[in-house]
Coordinates of C-alpha atoms in Angstrom, one line a residue:
Chain A
X1 CA -66.7 -2.9 133.0
X2 CA -65.7 -6.4 133.6
X3 CA -62.3 -5.6 134.4
X4 CA -63.3 -2.5 137.0
X5 CA -65.6 -5.5 138.6
X6 CA -62.8 -7.6 139.2
X7 CA -60.6 -4.8 140.6
X8 CA -63.4 -4.2 143.1
X9 CA -64.0 -7.4 144.1
X10 CA -60.2 -8.0 144.7
X11 CA -60.2 -4.6 146.5
X12 CA -63.1 -6.2 148.8
X13 CA -60.5 -9.0 149.7
X14 CA -58.5 -7.0 152.0
X15 CA -60.9 -3.7 152.5
X16 CA -64.4 -4.6 152.6
X17 CA -67.0 -1.8 152.2
X18 CA -68.5 -3.5 155.0
X19 CA -67.6 -3.4 158.9
X20 CA -64.7 -5.5 159.4
X21 CA -63.0 -6.8 163.0
X22 CA -59.7 -7.9 162.9
X23 CA -58.2 -10.3 165.7
X24 CA -54.6 -9.7 166.2
X25 CA -51.8 -12.2 167.3
X26 CA -53.5 -12.5 171.1
X27 CA -56.6 -14.1 169.3
X28 CA -55.6 -16.6 166.8
X29 CA -58.3 -18.7 165.0
X30 CA -57.7 -22.5 165.9
X31 CA -58.1 -24.4 162.5
X32 CA -59.3 -28.1 162.1
X33 CA -56.3 -28.8 160.1
X34 CA -54.4 -28.5 163.3
X35 CA -52.6 -25.2 162.8
X36 CA -53.5 -21.6 163.9
X37 CA -54.2 -18.5 161.5
X38 CA -53.5 -15.3 163.1
X39 CA -54.0 -12.4 162.6
X40 CA -57.2 -12.6 160.5
X41 CA -60.2 -10.4 160.0
X42 CA -64.2 -11.1 159.4
X43 CA -66.2 -8.7 157.4
X44 CA -69.8 -8.8 158.4
X45 CA -72.9 -6.5 158.3
X46 CA -75.1 -6.0 160.6
X47 CA -79.6 -4.8 160.5
X48 CA -81.7 -3.4 163.1
X49 CA -80.6 -2.7 166.6
X50 CA -79.5 -5.3 169.5
X51 CA -81.9 -4.3 172.2
X52 CA -80.9 -4.0 175.8
X53 CA -80.5 -7.3 177.0
X54 CA -78.7 -8.6 173.8
X55 CA -81.5 -11.0 173.1
X56 CA -82.8 -10.3 169.8
X57 CA -79.6 -11.3 167.8
X58 CA -80.1 -13.4 164.5
X59 CA -76.9 -14.8 162.8
X60 CA -77.2 -15.6 159.1
X61 CA -74.8 -17.7 157.6
X62 CA -74.5 -17.6 153.8
X63 CA -74.3 -20.4 150.9
X64 CA -70.8 -21.4 149.1
X65 CA -70.7 -18.1 146.7
X66 CA -73.0 -15.9 149.0
X67 CA -71.8 -13.1 151.5
X68 CA -72.2 -10.8 154.1
X69 CA -74.3 -8.5 152.1
X70 CA -77.7 -10.3 152.6
X71 CA -80.0 -7.3 152.6
X72 CA -78.2 -4.3 150.8
X73 CA -76.7 -3.8 147.5
X74 CA -73.9 -5.6 146.6
X75 CA -70.5 -3.4 146.6
X76 CA -69.4 -5.3 143.8
X77 CA -72.6 -6.2 141.4
X78 CA -74.9 -3.3 142.5
X79 CA -77.6 -6.0 143.0
X80 CA -80.1 -6.4 145.8
X81 CA -78.8 -8.4 148.8
X82 CA -78.9 -12.4 148.3
X83 CA -82.0 -13.0 150.7
X84 CA -83.9 -9.5 150.4
X85 CA -87.1 -11.6 150.1
X86 CA -86.3 -12.7 153.7
X87 CA -84.4 -10.2 155.6
X88 CA -85.8 -6.7 156.0
X89 CA -88.1 -4.4 158.0
X90 CA -91.5 -6.0 158.4
X91 CA -90.2 -9.1 156.6
X92 CA -90.2 -12.2 157.9
X93 CA -86.5 -11.9 159.3
X94 CA -87.7 -8.5 160.6
X95 CA -84.9 -6.0 161.0
X96 CA -87.3 -4.0 163.0
X97 CA -87.3 -6.3 165.6
X98 CA -84.3 -8.3 165.2
X99 CA -80.4 -7.4 165.2
X100 CA -79.4 -9.2 162.1
X101 CA -75.5 -10.2 161.6
X102 CA -74.1 -11.7 158.4
X103 CA -70.6 -12.3 158.2
X104 CA -68.3 -13.4 155.3
X105 CA -67.0 -16.6 156.0
X106 CA -63.3 -17.5 156.4
X107 CA -61.9 -18.6 153.3
X108 CA -64.2 -16.7 151.1
X109 CA -63.2 -13.3 149.2
X110 CA -65.3 -10.6 150.5
X111 CA -63.3 -9.2 153.4
X112 CA -62.8 -12.1 155.5
X113 CA -59.5 -13.9 155.5
X114 CA -59.0 -16.1 152.6
X115 CA -57.0 -16.8 149.6
X116 CA -57.3 -13.6 148.2
X117 CA -56.3 -11.6 151.5
X118 CA -52.8 -10.5 151.9
X119 CA -50.4 -12.4 154.4
X120 CA -48.8 -9.8 156.5
X121 CA -45.7 -12.0 156.6
X122 CA -44.9 -12.1 152.7
X123 CA -47.2 -8.7 151.8
X124 CA -48.9 -11.1 149.1
X125 CA -52.2 -12.9 148.6
X126 CA -52.1 -16.2 150.7
X127 CA -53.0 -18.2 147.8
X128 CA -52.9 -21.9 148.2
X129 CA -50.6 -20.7 151.3
X130 CA -53.7 -20.6 153.4
X131 CA -54.6 -23.7 155.6
X132 CA -57.5 -25.3 154.2
X133 CA -60.5 -24.3 156.1
X134 CA -63.7 -26.2 157.6
X135 CA -67.2 -25.7 158.2
X136 CA -66.0 -25.8 161.9
X137 CA -63.3 -23.1 161.5
X138 CA -66.0 -20.7 159.9
X139 CA -68.3 -21.4 162.9
X140 CA -65.5 -20.9 165.4
X141 CA -64.5 -17.3 163.5
X142 CA -68.3 -16.5 163.9
X143 CA -68.2 -17.5 167.4
X144 CA -65.4 -14.9 167.9
X145 CA -67.2 -12.2 166.4
X146 CA -70.5 -12.9 168.2
X147 CA -68.5 -12.6 171.0
X148 CA -66.6 -9.4 170.0
X149 CA -70.3 -8.0 169.1
X150 CA -70.9 -8.6 173.3
X151 CA -73.8 -11.8 172.2
X152 CA -73.6 -14.3 174.6
X153 CA -76.4 -16.2 173.4
X154 CA -78.2 -15.7 169.6
X155 CA -81.8 -16.1 169.2
X156 CA -81.3 -17.6 166.3
X157 CA -78.8 -18.8 163.6
X158 CA -80.4 -19.4 160.3
X159 CA -78.7 -20.6 156.9
X160 CA -79.4 -22.3 153.6
X161 CA -77.0 -25.1 152.3
X162 CA -73.3 -24.4 153.2
X163 CA -75.0 -21.7 155.7
X164 CA -77.2 -24.8 156.8
X165 CA -74.2 -26.6 157.5
X166 CA -73.1 -24.0 159.7
X167 CA -76.3 -23.8 161.3
X168 CA -76.0 -27.6 162.6
X169 CA -72.2 -26.9 163.4
X170 CA -73.2 -23.6 166.0
X171 CA -75.9 -26.1 167.2
X172 CA -73.7 -29.0 167.9
X173 CA -70.5 -26.7 169.2
X174 CA -72.0 -24.1 171.3
X175 CA -75.4 -25.5 172.1
X176 CA -75.7 -23.1 175.0
X177 CA -75.2 -19.9 172.8
X178 CA -78.0 -20.7 170.4
X179 CA -81.9 -20.6 171.4
X180 CA -83.1 -21.5 167.7
X181 CA -81.7 -23.2 164.6
X182 CA -82.9 -23.0 161.3
X183 CA -81.0 -25.2 158.7
X184 CA -82.5 -25.1 155.3
X185 CA -82.0 -27.3 152.2
X186 CA -78.6 -29.1 153.9
X187 CA -77.2 -31.8 155.7
X188 CA -75.4 -33.2 158.2
X189 CA -72.8 -34.4 155.7
X190 CA -71.5 -33.8 152.2
X191 CA -72.4 -37.0 149.9
X192 CA -70.2 -38.7 147.9
X193 CA -72.2 -37.3 144.8
X194 CA -71.8 -33.7 146.1
X195 CA -68.4 -34.4 146.8
X196 CA -67.9 -35.4 143.0
X197 CA -69.7 -32.4 141.7
X198 CA -67.3 -30.1 143.5
X199 CA -64.2 -32.1 142.3
X200 CA -65.0 -31.1 138.8
X201 CA -65.4 -27.8 139.4
X202 CA -61.9 -27.9 141.3
X203 CA -60.4 -29.7 138.3
X204 CA -62.1 -26.9 135.9
X205 CA -60.2 -24.1 137.9
X206 CA -57.2 -25.8 138.1
X207 CA -57.3 -26.7 134.3
X208 CA -57.1 -23.1 133.7
X209 CA -53.8 -22.1 132.5
X210 CA -54.3 -19.1 134.3
X211 CA -54.5 -20.3 137.8
X212 CA -50.8 -20.9 137.9
X213 CA -50.9 -23.1 141.0
X214 CA -53.0 -20.8 142.6
X215 CA -50.3 -18.0 142.1
X216 CA -52.4 -15.6 139.7
X217 CA -52.9 -13.1 141.8
X218 CA -49.2 -12.5 142.1
X219 CA -49.0 -12.9 138.6
X220 CA -51.6 -10.5 137.8
X221 CA -53.7 -13.3 136.0
X222 CA -57.6 -14.3 136.3
X223 CA -58.7 -17.6 135.8
X224 CA -61.9 -16.8 134.9
X225 CA -62.6 -19.3 132.5
X226 CA -62.0 -22.5 134.4
X227 CA -64.1 -20.7 137.6
X228 CA -66.9 -20.2 135.0
X229 CA -67.0 -23.9 133.7
X230 CA -67.2 -24.8 137.5
X231 CA -70.0 -22.3 138.2
X232 CA -72.0 -23.5 135.1
X233 CA -71.6 -27.2 136.6
X234 CA -72.5 -26.1 140.0
X235 CA -75.7 -24.3 138.8
X236 CA -77.3 -27.2 137.3
X237 CA -77.3 -28.7 140.5
X238 CA -79.0 -25.8 142.0
X239 CA -81.6 -26.4 139.8
X240 CA -84.1 -29.4 138.6
X241 CA -85.4 -30.7 135.4
X242 CA -88.9 -29.3 135.6
X243 CA -87.9 -26.1 136.3
X244 CA -85.0 -25.8 133.5
X245 CA -87.6 -27.3 131.0
X246 CA -90.3 -24.9 132.2
X247 CA -87.9 -21.8 131.7
X248 CA -85.9 -23.0 128.8
X249 CA -87.0 -25.9 127.4
X250 CA -85.3 -26.6 124.2
X251 CA -85.9 -23.2 123.3
X252 CA -83.2 -21.6 120.8
X253 CA -81.4 -18.4 121.6
X254 CA -82.5 -15.2 118.9
X255 CA -82.7 -17.4 116.3
X256 CA -85.3 -19.5 114.6
X257 CA -82.8 -22.3 113.3
X258 CA -79.7 -24.1 114.9
X259 CA -76.4 -23.3 113.4
X260 CA -74.6 -26.5 113.4
X261 CA -72.1 -25.2 115.4
X262 CA -70.8 -24.7 118.8
X263 CA -72.2 -21.3 119.3
X264 CA -74.6 -20.7 122.3
X265 CA -77.8 -22.0 120.2
X266 CA -80.1 -23.1 123.3
X267 CA -81.5 -20.5 125.6
X268 CA -80.2 -22.6 128.7
X269 CA -76.6 -22.6 127.3
X270 CA -76.6 -18.7 126.8
X271 CA -78.1 -18.9 130.6
X272 CA -75.4 -20.7 132.1
X273 CA -72.6 -18.8 130.2
X274 CA -74.3 -15.7 131.8
X275 CA -74.2 -17.2 134.9
X276 CA -70.6 -18.4 134.6
X277 CA -69.1 -15.1 133.4
X278 CA -71.1 -12.8 136.1
X279 CA -69.6 -14.9 138.7
X280 CA -66.0 -14.7 137.6
X281 CA -66.3 -11.3 138.2
X282 CA -67.0 -11.1 141.7
X283 CA -65.6 -14.6 143.1
X284 CA -62.1 -15.1 143.7
X285 CA -61.0 -18.8 142.1
X286 CA -58.9 -20.1 145.1
X287 CA -62.0 -19.1 147.4
X288 CA -64.0 -21.4 145.3
X289 CA -61.3 -24.5 145.9
X290 CA -61.5 -23.3 149.5
X291 CA -65.5 -23.3 150.0
X292 CA -65.6 -26.3 148.0
X293 CA -63.6 -28.3 149.8
X294 CA -64.9 -26.9 153.1
X295 CA -68.2 -28.2 152.3
X296 CA -66.7 -31.9 151.2
X297 CA -65.1 -32.3 154.5
X298 CA -68.2 -31.7 156.6
X299 CA -69.5 -34.8 158.2
X300 CA -71.2 -33.9 161.6
X301 CA -71.9 -37.4 162.6
X302 CA -68.1 -38.6 162.0
X303 CA -66.9 -35.6 164.7
X304 CA -69.1 -37.6 167.6
X305 CA -68.1 -41.1 166.8
X306 CA -70.4 -41.8 163.9
X307 CA -73.6 -41.4 165.9
X308 CA -75.3 -38.0 164.6
X309 CA -77.7 -38.0 167.8
X310 CA -74.7 -37.4 169.9
X311 CA -73.7 -34.2 168.2
X312 CA -77.1 -32.8 169.6
X313 CA -77.0 -34.7 172.9
X314 CA -79.1 -32.6 175.5
X315 CA -79.5 -29.8 173.4
X316 CA -82.1 -27.2 174.5
X317 CA -82.2 -25.2 171.1
X318 CA -85.1 -25.5 169.3
X319 CA -84.8 -26.6 165.6
X320 CA -86.8 -25.8 162.4
X321 CA -85.6 -28.1 159.5
X322 CA -86.8 -27.0 155.8
X323 CA -85.9 -29.2 152.7
X324 CA -87.4 -28.9 148.9
X325 CA -89.0 -31.5 147.2
X326 CA -87.0 -31.0 144.2
X327 CA -83.7 -30.5 145.8
X328 CA -81.3 -32.9 144.6
X329 CA -78.3 -31.4 145.7
X330 CA -79.6 -31.8 149.8
X331 CA -82.6 -34.2 149.0
X332 CA -84.7 -34.3 151.8
X333 CA -83.9 -37.7 153.3
X334 CA -80.5 -35.8 154.0
X335 CA -82.7 -33.6 156.0
X336 CA -84.7 -36.5 157.2
X337 CA -81.5 -37.7 158.9
X338 CA -81.0 -34.6 160.8
X339 CA -84.4 -34.6 162.3
X340 CA -84.5 -38.2 163.1
X341 CA -80.7 -37.6 165.0
X342 CA -82.8 -34.7 166.8
X343 CA -85.2 -36.9 167.9
X344 CA -83.0 -39.5 169.5
X345 CA -81.3 -36.7 171.3
X346 CA -84.9 -35.2 172.5
X347 CA -84.7 -32.1 170.8
X348 CA -87.7 -29.8 170.0
X349 CA -87.5 -29.8 166.3
X350 CA -90.0 -28.9 163.2
X351 CA -89.5 -30.2 159.9
X352 CA -91.3 -28.8 156.8
X353 CA -90.6 -30.1 153.4
X354 CA -91.9 -27.7 150.9
X355 CA -93.2 -28.4 147.6
X356 CA -91.6 -26.6 144.8
X357 CA -90.0 -27.6 141.7
X358 CA -87.3 -25.1 141.7
X359 CA -84.7 -27.2 143.0
X360 CA -81.9 -26.3 145.5
X361 CA -82.4 -22.8 144.9
X362 CA -85.5 -22.7 146.0
X363 CA -84.5 -21.3 149.5
X364 CA -83.1 -18.0 147.5
X365 CA -86.1 -17.7 145.9
X366 CA -90.0 -16.6 146.5
X367 CA -91.7 -19.5 148.2
X368 CA -94.7 -18.4 150.3
X369 CA -95.0 -21.3 152.1
X370 CA -91.3 -21.7 152.8
X371 CA -91.6 -18.1 154.3
X372 CA -94.9 -18.9 156.2
X373 CA -93.1 -21.5 157.9
X374 CA -90.2 -19.8 159.0
X375 CA -92.1 -16.9 160.4
X376 CA -94.4 -18.8 162.2
X377 CA -91.5 -20.7 163.7
X378 CA -89.6 -17.5 164.3
X379 CA -92.7 -15.5 165.8
X380 CA -93.5 -18.6 168.2
X381 CA -89.6 -18.6 169.1
X382 CA -89.7 -15.0 169.7
X383 CA -93.2 -15.1 172.1
X384 CA -91.2 -18.2 174.0
X385 CA -88.2 -15.4 174.6
X386 CA -90.6 -12.7 175.5
X387 CA -89.6 -10.9 172.3
X388 CA -92.8 -10.2 171.3
Chain B
X1 CA -102.6 -38.4 159.4
X2 CA -105.7 -37.7 161.4
X3 CA -108.5 -38.9 159.1
X4 CA -111.7 -38.1 160.8
X5 CA -111.5 -34.6 161.8
X6 CA -115.3 -33.9 161.4
X7 CA -116.0 -34.6 165.2
X8 CA -113.1 -34.3 167.5
X9 CA -115.0 -34.5 170.8
X10 CA -112.0 -36.8 171.9
X11 CA -109.7 -33.9 172.0
X12 CA -110.4 -32.9 175.4
X13 CA -111.0 -36.3 176.9
X14 CA -107.5 -36.8 176.0
X15 CA -106.6 -33.4 177.4
X16 CA -107.8 -34.1 180.8
X17 CA -105.6 -37.4 180.9
X18 CA -102.7 -35.4 180.7
X19 CA -100.5 -33.8 183.6
X20 CA -99.5 -30.4 183.5
X21 CA -96.2 -29.7 182.0
X22 CA -95.4 -33.2 180.6
X23 CA -93.5 -34.2 177.8
X24 CA -95.9 -35.3 174.8
X25 CA -95.4 -36.9 171.5
X26 CA -98.9 -36.5 169.5
X27 CA -98.7 -38.9 166.4
X28 CA -100.8 -38.0 163.4
X29 CA -101.2 -34.5 164.9
X30 CA -103.0 -33.1 162.1
X31 CA -103.6 -29.4 161.9
X32 CA -102.3 -29.1 165.7
X33 CA -105.6 -28.5 167.4
X34 CA -104.6 -31.1 170.2
X35 CA -101.0 -29.8 170.7
X36 CA -102.5 -26.0 170.6
X37 CA -104.8 -27.1 173.2
X38 CA -102.4 -29.0 175.4
X39 CA -100.0 -26.1 175.0
X40 CA -102.4 -23.8 175.8
X41 CA -104.4 -25.7 179.0
X42 CA -101.7 -28.1 180.3
X43 CA -98.6 -26.0 179.5
X44 CA -96.9 -29.3 177.8
X45 CA -93.5 -29.8 176.0
X46 CA -95.5 -31.0 173.0
X47 CA -94.4 -32.3 169.8
X48 CA -95.9 -33.8 166.8
X49 CA -95.7 -36.0 163.8
X50 CA -97.7 -35.6 160.6
X51 CA -97.9 -37.2 157.6
X52 CA -100.0 -34.8 155.6
X53 CA -97.5 -32.1 154.2
X54 CA -100.4 -29.3 154.6
X55 CA -100.9 -30.3 158.1
X56 CA -97.1 -30.0 159.0
X57 CA -96.6 -26.5 157.4
X58 CA -99.8 -25.4 159.3
X59 CA -98.6 -26.4 162.3
X60 CA -94.9 -24.9 162.0
X61 CA -96.6 -21.7 160.7
X62 CA -98.6 -21.9 164.0
X63 CA -95.3 -22.3 166.1
X64 CA -95.7 -26.0 167.3
X65 CA -92.9 -28.2 167.0
X66 CA -94.0 -30.7 164.1
X67 CA -91.8 -32.9 162.1
X68 CA -93.4 -34.5 158.6
X69 CA -93.6 -38.4 158.9
X70 CA -94.9 -41.8 159.0
X71 CA -96.2 -43.5 162.1
X72 CA -95.6 -46.8 160.3
X73 CA -92.1 -45.9 159.5
X74 CA -90.6 -43.3 161.6
X75 CA -91.3 -44.0 165.2
X76 CA -88.3 -46.6 165.4
X77 CA -86.4 -43.5 165.3
X78 CA -87.6 -42.2 168.7
X79 CA -85.7 -43.2 171.8
X80 CA -87.2 -45.6 174.7
X81 CA -89.4 -43.4 177.3
X82 CA -88.5 -40.1 175.5
X83 CA -92.1 -38.5 176.3
X84 CA -94.4 -39.1 179.2
X85 CA -97.3 -39.3 176.9
X86 CA -97.6 -40.6 173.5
X87 CA -100.9 -39.9 171.8
X88 CA -102.6 -41.6 168.8
X89 CA -105.8 -39.9 168.2
X90 CA -108.2 -41.2 165.8
X91 CA -105.1 -42.5 163.6
X92 CA -104.5 -46.3 164.4
X93 CA -107.3 -47.5 162.3
X94 CA -105.2 -45.5 159.3
X95 CA -101.8 -47.3 160.0
X96 CA -100.7 -50.5 158.1
X97 CA -99.6 -52.3 161.1
X98 CA -101.4 -51.0 164.0
X99 CA -99.8 -53.9 166.7
X100 CA -96.7 -52.4 165.8
X101 CA -97.4 -48.9 166.1
X102 CA -99.0 -49.6 169.6
X103 CA -96.2 -51.6 170.8
X104 CA -93.5 -48.2 169.4
X105 CA -96.2 -45.9 171.5
X106 CA -95.4 -48.1 174.6
X107 CA -91.9 -48.0 174.2
X108 CA -91.5 -44.5 173.6
X109 CA -93.8 -42.9 175.9
X110 CA -94.2 -43.7 179.6
X111 CA -97.8 -43.7 178.9
X112 CA -100.1 -44.0 175.6
X113 CA -103.2 -42.3 174.9
X114 CA -104.8 -44.1 171.9
X115 CA -108.2 -42.6 170.6
X116 CA -110.1 -44.5 167.4
X117 CA -113.5 -44.7 166.1
X118 CA -115.4 -48.0 167.4
X119 CA -116.4 -50.1 164.9
X120 CA -118.5 -52.4 166.9
X121 CA -121.0 -49.6 167.5
X122 CA -124.4 -50.4 167.0
X123 CA -124.8 -48.3 163.6
X124 CA -122.1 -50.1 162.2
X125 CA -123.1 -53.6 162.9
X126 CA -126.8 -52.1 161.9
X127 CA -126.0 -50.9 158.6
X128 CA -123.5 -54.1 157.5
X129 CA -126.4 -56.2 158.9
X130 CA -129.4 -54.7 157.2
X131 CA -127.6 -53.1 154.0
X132 CA -125.0 -55.7 153.7
X133 CA -122.5 -53.0 152.5
X134 CA -119.6 -51.2 154.3
X135 CA -120.8 -48.7 156.2
X136 CA -120.5 -45.1 155.9
X137 CA -121.6 -43.1 159.0
X138 CA -120.8 -39.5 160.1
X139 CA -117.7 -40.4 162.1
X140 CA -116.4 -42.9 158.8
X141 CA -117.4 -41.0 155.9
X142 CA -115.4 -42.5 153.5
X143 CA -116.5 -45.2 151.0
X144 CA -114.5 -48.7 151.2
X145 CA -112.4 -48.0 148.0
X146 CA -111.3 -44.6 148.9
X147 CA -110.9 -44.9 152.7
X148 CA -107.6 -43.9 154.4
X149 CA -108.8 -46.0 157.3
X150 CA -107.6 -50.1 156.5
X151 CA -107.6 -51.6 160.2
X152 CA -110.4 -50.8 161.8
X153 CA -111.3 -52.3 165.0
X154 CA -113.9 -52.8 167.8
X155 CA -113.2 -51.5 171.5
X156 CA -113.1 -55.4 172.4
X157 CA -110.6 -56.2 169.6
X158 CA -108.5 -53.1 171.3
X159 CA -108.5 -54.4 174.6
X160 CA -107.6 -57.8 173.4
X161 CA -104.6 -56.1 171.0
X162 CA -103.6 -54.2 174.3
X163 CA -103.2 -57.2 176.5
X164 CA -101.2 -59.2 173.7
X165 CA -98.8 -56.2 173.9
X166 CA -98.4 -56.8 177.8
X167 CA -99.9 -53.3 178.4
X168 CA -102.3 -52.4 181.3
X169 CA -105.6 -50.3 180.7
X170 CA -105.1 -47.4 183.5
X171 CA -108.3 -45.7 182.3
X172 CA -110.7 -46.1 179.3
X173 CA -113.5 -43.8 178.1
X174 CA -116.2 -44.3 175.4
X175 CA -118.2 -41.5 173.8
X176 CA -121.5 -41.9 172.7
X177 CA -122.9 -40.6 169.6
X178 CA -123.4 -37.4 170.9
X179 CA -120.0 -37.0 172.3
X180 CA -121.1 -38.0 175.8
X181 CA -119.1 -40.2 178.0
X182 CA -120.6 -43.6 178.7
X183 CA -120.9 -44.3 182.3
X184 CA -117.9 -46.1 183.9
X185 CA -120.4 -48.3 185.7
X186 CA -121.7 -49.8 182.2
X187 CA -120.2 -53.3 181.2
X188 CA -118.0 -53.6 178.2
X189 CA -120.2 -55.3 175.9
X190 CA -122.5 -51.6 176.3
X191 CA -119.2 -49.7 175.7
X192 CA -118.8 -51.9 172.4
X193 CA -122.2 -51.7 171.6
X194 CA -123.1 -47.6 172.3
X195 CA -119.2 -46.5 172.1
X196 CA -118.9 -44.5 169.1
X197 CA -115.4 -43.5 169.8
X198 CA -112.8 -44.7 172.4
X199 CA -110.1 -43.2 174.5
X200 CA -107.6 -45.9 176.0
X201 CA -104.7 -44.4 178.7
X202 CA -102.2 -47.0 178.3
X203 CA -99.2 -48.1 180.3
X204 CA -96.6 -51.2 180.1

């Protein structure tokens, strides 16, 4: 079962079961690293219908290990889409009303060009031969996709965590193409603590003997152990102590007494092991390196002379910034910095901090107050835009 | 941050002071009543700052541009003259540093509109005089130990503070207990005695 999933996932990297657009050598992707990527492809999903004047498109940006399957069954895991709580007919992001686009980011592994994709020149997977990708590069590729779809102006760009970084980058790089922006549980930079966590994850991947300097695909190997450890460590940062305590406490797993060994005695241990194992089946280890790196490099202020407000100067985009009280990966202070910069730039901005003990992951969960805020914001913007 | 929601007759008085289609920042926007009134009546480009999360979430869900923030702490992040009007309604008395807050309002807005309960109203004076206890009235319903209002002032006090900050009073309205405007021809002492609430339009 596990093997077939890995095989399926590897197949998705080059031949995604979603829609895909291929940009040939006439349309290279300019990367922040100073080189171009060409040819390249972007895999994406759409839901709903684009209206006649193409004014109802919402771009959803996925987080680190997310993908384009935001509201449909996942082709590898068979699970529901990662944001089905929010996206669908009659839901907050109403696919009866909006044309929803979600693309797999460049550098990932579900059909957009990434380290697991075949390099046309060699016929082999890129591996570490792929140039380093940044958030700006991901957004540039998305912009090319949006243009390809014939959409000049997006009604909204929405996303959480790494997706939220893309939202901010969109608003800063293409202000005239973004009507509203909803950055959720994110920040305008990756903090030192976050970079530190990511480095632990990368080191775990690279310490796996099956990683083979990143050339594991060529060698037919799978550095699952290292990647599982990386995922386990990261997963802790997505939760919070109160949520962990509520869910697991110090409860033992299927036993009454500890074994005085190193089995997964505690429920939290089995939970993390399960998270690690299920993750490695669907995700490429090198993609994990590339995407964590992209987040690490993100610092929107530094691109604008150290002054974040300059990134949003003169913007007409309406913003709705959302944070969660128990998120220690992107604490409210990071959102507040963005809000202050937007204020200084004279932007129209709403800012909601949602009270919850579920940590960073709260943006993926059923949080009624969060959903009500997004719903109110989008409805008001839709009325302004004459969509309702 | 607005703390006396019981009687908000000042809202329409404030709305009447605001030019259509101007840019307005409402500090202490509560549940968004004023912002909504201004958007509907005057077509303003409105923004709000509100301390309580419940208020903010309510506003955003109503489609208003409101952020969670604290008048004492966050006004410094707004640029000079970024708004045509900055409104502080029924909030001044709950700030830690009213002088600093008022100074910021005058910096951020071309004009500042401030409304507050008048501690010089005769009922307040009488209550203190007769009972010798901190007054609890319809407008000021809190006991001294649990009130969010920590810096009360009278109309006279406020005029003096505005002077000190170099602000000109462009217009002033006092409202009596029934919410009726007190005639402009009345002298200051009369306002200060019979005004239950006051609304000032300031410019610097």
